[in-house]
Coordinates of C-alpha atoms and ligand atoms in Angstrom, one line a residue:
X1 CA 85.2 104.1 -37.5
X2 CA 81.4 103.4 -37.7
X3 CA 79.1 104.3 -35.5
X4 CA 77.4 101.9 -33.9
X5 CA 74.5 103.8 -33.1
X6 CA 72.9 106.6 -34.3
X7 CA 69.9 108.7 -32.6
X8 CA 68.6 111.9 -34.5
X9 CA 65.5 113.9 -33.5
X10 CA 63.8 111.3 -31.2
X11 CA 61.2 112.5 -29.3
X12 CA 59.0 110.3 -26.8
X13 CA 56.1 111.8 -24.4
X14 CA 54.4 109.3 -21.7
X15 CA 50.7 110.1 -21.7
X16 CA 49.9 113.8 -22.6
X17 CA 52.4 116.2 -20.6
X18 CA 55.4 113.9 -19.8
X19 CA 58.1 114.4 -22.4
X20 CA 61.2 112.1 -21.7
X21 CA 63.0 112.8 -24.6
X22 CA 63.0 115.8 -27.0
X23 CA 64.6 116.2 -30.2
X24 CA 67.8 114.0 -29.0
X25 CA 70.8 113.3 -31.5
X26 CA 73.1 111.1 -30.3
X27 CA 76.0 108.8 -32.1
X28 CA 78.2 106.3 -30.0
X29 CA 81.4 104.8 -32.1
X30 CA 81.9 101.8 -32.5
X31 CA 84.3 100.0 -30.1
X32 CA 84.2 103.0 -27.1
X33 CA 82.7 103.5 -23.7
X34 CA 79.9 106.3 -23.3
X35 CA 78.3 107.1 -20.5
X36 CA 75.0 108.8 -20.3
X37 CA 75.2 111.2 -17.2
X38 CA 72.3 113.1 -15.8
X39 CA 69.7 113.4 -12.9
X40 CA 66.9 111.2 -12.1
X41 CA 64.1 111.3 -14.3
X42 CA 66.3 113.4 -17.5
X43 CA 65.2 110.5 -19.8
X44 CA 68.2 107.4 -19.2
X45 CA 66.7 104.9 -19.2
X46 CA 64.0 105.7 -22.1
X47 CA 67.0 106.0 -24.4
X48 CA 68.1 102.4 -23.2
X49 CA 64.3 100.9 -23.7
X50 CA 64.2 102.8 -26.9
X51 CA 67.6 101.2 -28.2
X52 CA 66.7 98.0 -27.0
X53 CA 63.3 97.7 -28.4
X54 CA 61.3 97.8 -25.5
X55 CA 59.5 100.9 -25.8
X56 CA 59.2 102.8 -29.6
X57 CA 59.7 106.8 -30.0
X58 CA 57.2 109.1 -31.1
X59 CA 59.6 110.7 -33.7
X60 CA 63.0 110.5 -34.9
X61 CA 65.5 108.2 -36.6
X62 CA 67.8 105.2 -35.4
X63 CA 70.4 103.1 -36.6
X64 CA 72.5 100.4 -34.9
X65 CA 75.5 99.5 -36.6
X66 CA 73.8 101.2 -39.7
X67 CA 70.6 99.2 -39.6
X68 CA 66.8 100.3 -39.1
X69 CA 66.2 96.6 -37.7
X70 CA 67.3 95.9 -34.6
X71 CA 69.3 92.3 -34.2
X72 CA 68.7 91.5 -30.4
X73 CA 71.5 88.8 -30.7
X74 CA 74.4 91.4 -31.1
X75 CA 72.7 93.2 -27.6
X76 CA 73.1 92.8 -24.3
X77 CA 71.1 94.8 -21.5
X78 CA 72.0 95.2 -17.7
X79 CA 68.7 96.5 -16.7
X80 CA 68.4 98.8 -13.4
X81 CA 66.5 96.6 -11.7
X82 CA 67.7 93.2 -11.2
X83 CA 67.3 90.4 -13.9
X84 CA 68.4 87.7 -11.1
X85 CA 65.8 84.9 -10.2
X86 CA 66.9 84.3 -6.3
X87 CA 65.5 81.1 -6.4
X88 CA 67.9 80.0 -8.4
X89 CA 71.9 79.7 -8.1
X90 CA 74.0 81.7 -9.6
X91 CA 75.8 78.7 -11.8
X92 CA 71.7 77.7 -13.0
X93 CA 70.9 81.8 -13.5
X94 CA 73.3 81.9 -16.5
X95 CA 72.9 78.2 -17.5
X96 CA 69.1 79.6 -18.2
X97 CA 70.1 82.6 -19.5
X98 CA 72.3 81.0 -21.7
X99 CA 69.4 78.4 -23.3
X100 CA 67.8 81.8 -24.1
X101 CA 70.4 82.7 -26.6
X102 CA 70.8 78.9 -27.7
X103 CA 74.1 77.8 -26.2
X104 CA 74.3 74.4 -25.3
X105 CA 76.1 71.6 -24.0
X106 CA 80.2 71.8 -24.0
X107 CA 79.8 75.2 -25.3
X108 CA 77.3 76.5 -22.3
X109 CA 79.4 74.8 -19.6
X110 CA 82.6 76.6 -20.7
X111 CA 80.8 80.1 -21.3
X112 CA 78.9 79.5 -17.9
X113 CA 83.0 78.6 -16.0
X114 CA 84.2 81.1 -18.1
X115 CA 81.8 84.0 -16.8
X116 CA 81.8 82.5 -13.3
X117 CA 85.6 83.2 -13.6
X118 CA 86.0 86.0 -14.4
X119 CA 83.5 87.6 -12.6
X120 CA 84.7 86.0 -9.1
X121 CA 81.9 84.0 -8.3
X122 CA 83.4 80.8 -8.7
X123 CA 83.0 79.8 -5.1
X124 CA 79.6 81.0 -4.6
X125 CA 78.6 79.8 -7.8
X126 CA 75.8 77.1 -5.9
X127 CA 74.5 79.2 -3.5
X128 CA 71.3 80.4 -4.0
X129 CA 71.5 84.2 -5.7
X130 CA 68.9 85.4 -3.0
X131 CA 71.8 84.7 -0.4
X132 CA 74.0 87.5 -2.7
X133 CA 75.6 90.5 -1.3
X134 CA 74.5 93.9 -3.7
X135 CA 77.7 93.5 -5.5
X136 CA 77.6 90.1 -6.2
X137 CA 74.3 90.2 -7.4
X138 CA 75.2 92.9 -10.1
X139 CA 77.9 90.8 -11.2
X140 CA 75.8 88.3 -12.1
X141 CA 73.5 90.3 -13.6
X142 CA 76.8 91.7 -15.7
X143 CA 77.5 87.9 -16.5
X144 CA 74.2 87.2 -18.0
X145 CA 73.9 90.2 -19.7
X146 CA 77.2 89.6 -21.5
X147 CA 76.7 85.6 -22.4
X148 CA 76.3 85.4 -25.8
X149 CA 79.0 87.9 -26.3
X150 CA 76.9 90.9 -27.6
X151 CA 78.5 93.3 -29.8
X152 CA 76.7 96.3 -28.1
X153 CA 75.6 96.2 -24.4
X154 CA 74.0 98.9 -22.3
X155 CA 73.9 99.3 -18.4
X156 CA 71.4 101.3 -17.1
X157 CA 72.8 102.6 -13.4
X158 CA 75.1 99.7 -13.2
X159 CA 76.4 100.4 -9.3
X160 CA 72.9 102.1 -8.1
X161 CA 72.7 101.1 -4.5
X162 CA 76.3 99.3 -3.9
X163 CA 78.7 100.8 -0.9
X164 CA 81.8 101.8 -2.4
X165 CA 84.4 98.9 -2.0
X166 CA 81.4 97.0 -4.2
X167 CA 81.3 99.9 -7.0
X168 CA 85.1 99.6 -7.2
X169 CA 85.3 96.0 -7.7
X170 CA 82.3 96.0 -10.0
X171 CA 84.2 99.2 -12.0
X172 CA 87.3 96.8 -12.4
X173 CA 84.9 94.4 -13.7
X174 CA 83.9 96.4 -16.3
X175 CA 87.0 97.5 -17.4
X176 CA 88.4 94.2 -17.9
X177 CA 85.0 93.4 -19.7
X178 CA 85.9 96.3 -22.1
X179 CA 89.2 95.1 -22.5
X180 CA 89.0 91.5 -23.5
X181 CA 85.7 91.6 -25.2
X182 CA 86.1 95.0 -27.2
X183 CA 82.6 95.7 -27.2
X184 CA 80.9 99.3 -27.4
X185 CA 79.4 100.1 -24.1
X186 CA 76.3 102.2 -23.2
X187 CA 76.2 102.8 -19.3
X188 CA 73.6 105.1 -17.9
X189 CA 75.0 106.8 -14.5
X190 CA 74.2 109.3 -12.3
X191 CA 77.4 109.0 -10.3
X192 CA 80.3 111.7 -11.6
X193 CA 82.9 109.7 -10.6
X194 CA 81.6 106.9 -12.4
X195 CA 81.1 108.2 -15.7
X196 CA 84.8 109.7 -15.0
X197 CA 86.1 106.8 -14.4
X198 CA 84.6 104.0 -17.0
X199 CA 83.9 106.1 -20.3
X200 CA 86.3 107.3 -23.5
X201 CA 83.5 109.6 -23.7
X202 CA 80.6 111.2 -21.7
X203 CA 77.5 113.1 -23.2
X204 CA 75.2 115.0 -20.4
X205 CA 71.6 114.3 -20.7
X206 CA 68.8 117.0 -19.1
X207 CA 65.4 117.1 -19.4
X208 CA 65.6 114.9 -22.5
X209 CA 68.1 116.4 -24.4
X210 CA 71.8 115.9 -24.7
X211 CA 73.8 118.9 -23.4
X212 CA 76.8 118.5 -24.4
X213 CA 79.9 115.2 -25.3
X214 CA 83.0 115.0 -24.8
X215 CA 86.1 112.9 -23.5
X216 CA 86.3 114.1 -19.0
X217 CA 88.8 116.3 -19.7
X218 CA 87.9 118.0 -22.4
X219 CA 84.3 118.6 -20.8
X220 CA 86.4 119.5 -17.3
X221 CA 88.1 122.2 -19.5
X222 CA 85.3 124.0 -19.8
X223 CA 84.9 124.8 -16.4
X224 CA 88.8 126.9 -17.0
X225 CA 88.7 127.4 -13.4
X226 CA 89.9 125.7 -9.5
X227 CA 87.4 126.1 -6.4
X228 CA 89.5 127.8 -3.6
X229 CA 87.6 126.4 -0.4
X230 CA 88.5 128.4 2.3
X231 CA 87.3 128.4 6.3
X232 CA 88.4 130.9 8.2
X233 CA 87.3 133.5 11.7
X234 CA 84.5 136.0 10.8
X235 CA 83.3 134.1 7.3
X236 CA 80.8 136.9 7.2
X237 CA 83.2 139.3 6.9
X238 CA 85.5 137.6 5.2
X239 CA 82.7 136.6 2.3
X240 CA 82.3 140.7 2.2
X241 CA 86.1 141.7 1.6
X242 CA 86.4 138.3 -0.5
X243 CA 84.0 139.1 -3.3
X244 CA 85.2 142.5 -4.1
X245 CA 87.9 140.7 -5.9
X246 CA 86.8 136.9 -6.6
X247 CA 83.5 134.9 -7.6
X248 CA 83.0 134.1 -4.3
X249 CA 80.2 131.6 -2.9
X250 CA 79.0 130.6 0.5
X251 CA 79.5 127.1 0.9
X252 CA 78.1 125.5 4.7
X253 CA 81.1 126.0 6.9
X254 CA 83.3 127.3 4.0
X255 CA 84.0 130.0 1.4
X256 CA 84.7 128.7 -2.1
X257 CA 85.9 131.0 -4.7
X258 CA 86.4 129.9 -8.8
X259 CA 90.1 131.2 -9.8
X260 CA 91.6 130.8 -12.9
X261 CA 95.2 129.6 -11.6
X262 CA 94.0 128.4 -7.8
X263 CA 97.2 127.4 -6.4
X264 CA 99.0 130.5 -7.9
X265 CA 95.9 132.4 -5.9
X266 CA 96.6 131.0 -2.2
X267 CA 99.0 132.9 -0.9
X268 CA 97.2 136.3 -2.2
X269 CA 94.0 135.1 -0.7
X270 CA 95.3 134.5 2.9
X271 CA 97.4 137.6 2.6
X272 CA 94.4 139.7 1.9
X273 CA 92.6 138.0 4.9
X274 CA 96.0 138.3 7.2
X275 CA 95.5 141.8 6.9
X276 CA 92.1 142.3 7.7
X277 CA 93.0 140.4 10.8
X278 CA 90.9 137.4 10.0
X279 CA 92.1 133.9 10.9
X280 CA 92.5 131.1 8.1
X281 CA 92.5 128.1 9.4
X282 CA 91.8 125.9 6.3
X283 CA 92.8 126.4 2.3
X284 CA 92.9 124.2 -0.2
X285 CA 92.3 124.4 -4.0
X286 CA 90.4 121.8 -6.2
X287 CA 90.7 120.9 -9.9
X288 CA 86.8 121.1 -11.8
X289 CA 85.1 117.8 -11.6
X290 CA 82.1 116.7 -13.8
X291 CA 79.7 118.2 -11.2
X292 CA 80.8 121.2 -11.9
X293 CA 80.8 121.1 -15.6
X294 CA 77.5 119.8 -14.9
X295 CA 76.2 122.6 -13.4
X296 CA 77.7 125.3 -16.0
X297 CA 75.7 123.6 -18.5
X298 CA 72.3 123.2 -16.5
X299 CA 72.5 125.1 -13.7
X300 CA 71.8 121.7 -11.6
X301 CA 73.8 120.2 -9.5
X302 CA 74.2 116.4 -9.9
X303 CA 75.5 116.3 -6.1
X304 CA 72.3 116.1 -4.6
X305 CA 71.4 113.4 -6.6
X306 CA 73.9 111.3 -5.0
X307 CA 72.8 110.3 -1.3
X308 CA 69.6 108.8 -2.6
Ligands
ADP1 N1 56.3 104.3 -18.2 C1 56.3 105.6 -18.0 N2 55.1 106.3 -17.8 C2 55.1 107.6 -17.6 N3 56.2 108.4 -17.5 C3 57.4 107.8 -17.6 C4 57.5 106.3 -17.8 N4 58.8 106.0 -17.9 C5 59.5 107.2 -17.7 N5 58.7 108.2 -17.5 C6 59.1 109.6 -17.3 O1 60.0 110.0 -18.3 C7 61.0 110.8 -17.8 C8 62.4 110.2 -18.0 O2 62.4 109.0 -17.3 P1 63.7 108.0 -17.3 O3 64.1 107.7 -18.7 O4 63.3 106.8 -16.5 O5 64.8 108.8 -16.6 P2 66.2 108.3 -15.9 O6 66.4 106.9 -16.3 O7 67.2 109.3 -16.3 O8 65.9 108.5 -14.4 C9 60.7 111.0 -16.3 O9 60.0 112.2 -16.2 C10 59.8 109.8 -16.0 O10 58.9 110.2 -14.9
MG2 MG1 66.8 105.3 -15.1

């Protein structure tokens, strides 16, 4: 398969002491999802402005589908700030947006239903965008950015801000985007669970470099080991006689300790606590998630990153 695009040693510095992105290599195939996952400020969205044109590297080489030039027709872009004029409705956003890329007529009216369709806005199509809930101005956004039916498109923190119920509806919508158009997706996330659940394959970015790629579960593999989280009586105590034996860490109200096998581990756990006469009154045994690959790699958590 070709790749679609192809980074190798691209560096970029802002003024004299910011660098964004250093010495980053990067191929996406042609055809898959990849998601870019990483902490605020680890250099996103300068990889999207660089692929799209908008900003130029310092160093390094790029190719999109094998060419030096970039084609903006065969792009789309989901920026991460909105691209929705409120003034407008949605129906007359992607009519406009639409004239950009030369549709017209027949053609426009159909692509404009089409989108309208199939992102659900058909009923709300002339009301004015401004009046939009987050998640249905996203979708919009995800309309327009898809119009002329780019090859290639990139979202840069496509569910930033929504409240759940809206991410999961707009993570449907971009599955069924993937599916019918079979186009090779770049999203930008600094959600877990969203790079888990949209990408065939997920490269962590940090500080400007890419860490490591791979499918979720080959990058959850790594991690080889469960989190036992455990609250119990005398944690203190408990914490001492649990770490002579496991990786143990202290955790708010809880004790979590990384086993190989965690729900072969339980019952030897609360046994060893029985007799020590402490109390369990909680134990339950977790799989790795991304977070924790995350932080195996970089030492950072991605967590934190997640309330803002
Ligand atoms: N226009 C700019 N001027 C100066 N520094 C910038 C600019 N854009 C980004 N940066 C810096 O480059 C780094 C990477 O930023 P960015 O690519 O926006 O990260 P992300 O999208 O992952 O949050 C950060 O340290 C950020 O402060
Ligand atoms: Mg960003």
């Amino acid at each position: 398969m070709q790749n679609a695009i192809e980074m190798k040693h691209v560096k970029k510095t802002y003024g004299k002491n910011v660098i964004a992105l250093n010495d980053l290599s990067l191929m996406i195939k042609e055809g898959i999802t990849l998601s870019l996952l990483g902490p605020n400020g680890s250099g996103k969205t300068t990889i999207i402005r660089i692929l799209t044109s908008l900003a130029y590297p310092d160093d390094g080489e790029i190719r999109i589908f094998g060419s030096g030039k970039l084609d903006k027709k065969i792009i789309g872009c989901v920026s991460q700030s909105s691209g929705v004029d409120p003034m407008g409705t949605g129906k007359e956003n992607l009519m406009l947006q639409g004239r950009i890329y030369g549709l017209k007529g027949d053609v426009l009216k159909k692509r404009v239903d089409e989108l309208l369709t199939a992102f659900q806005l058909q009923k709300d199509a002339n009301r004015l965008s401004k009046q939009y809930s987050g998640g249905m101005k996203r979708k919009l956004d995800l309309a327009m950015g898809i119009i002329h039916r780019p090859k290639l498109l990139f979202l840069d923190e496509p569910t930033t801000g929504l409240d759940p119920e809206a991410r999961k509806d707009l993570w449907a919508a971009i599955k069924q985007l993937q599916r019918k158009e079979g186009m090779t997706v770049v999203l930008t996330t600094h959600y877990m669970e969203e790079a888990d659940e949209l990408s065939d394959s997920i490269a962590f970015i940090n500080d400007g470099k890419i860490v490591v790629e791979g499918t979720a579960e080959e990058l959850k593999s790594k991690v080889g080991k469960d989190t036992v989280s455990i609250t119990c009586d005398n944690q203190e105590q408990a914490y001492t006689i649990l770490q002579e034996t496991y990786e143990t860490r202290r955790e708010k109200e809880q004790l979590e300790m990384m086993v190989e096998q965690g729900d072969q581990e339980l019952s030897k756990i609360s046994g060893i606590l029985t007799k020590h006469s402490i109390n369990v009154t909680s134990i339950s045994v977790s799989k790795p998630d991304l977070g924790d690959v995350y932080l195996l790699y970089t030492g950072k958590k991605l967590r934190e990153e997640e309330n803002e």
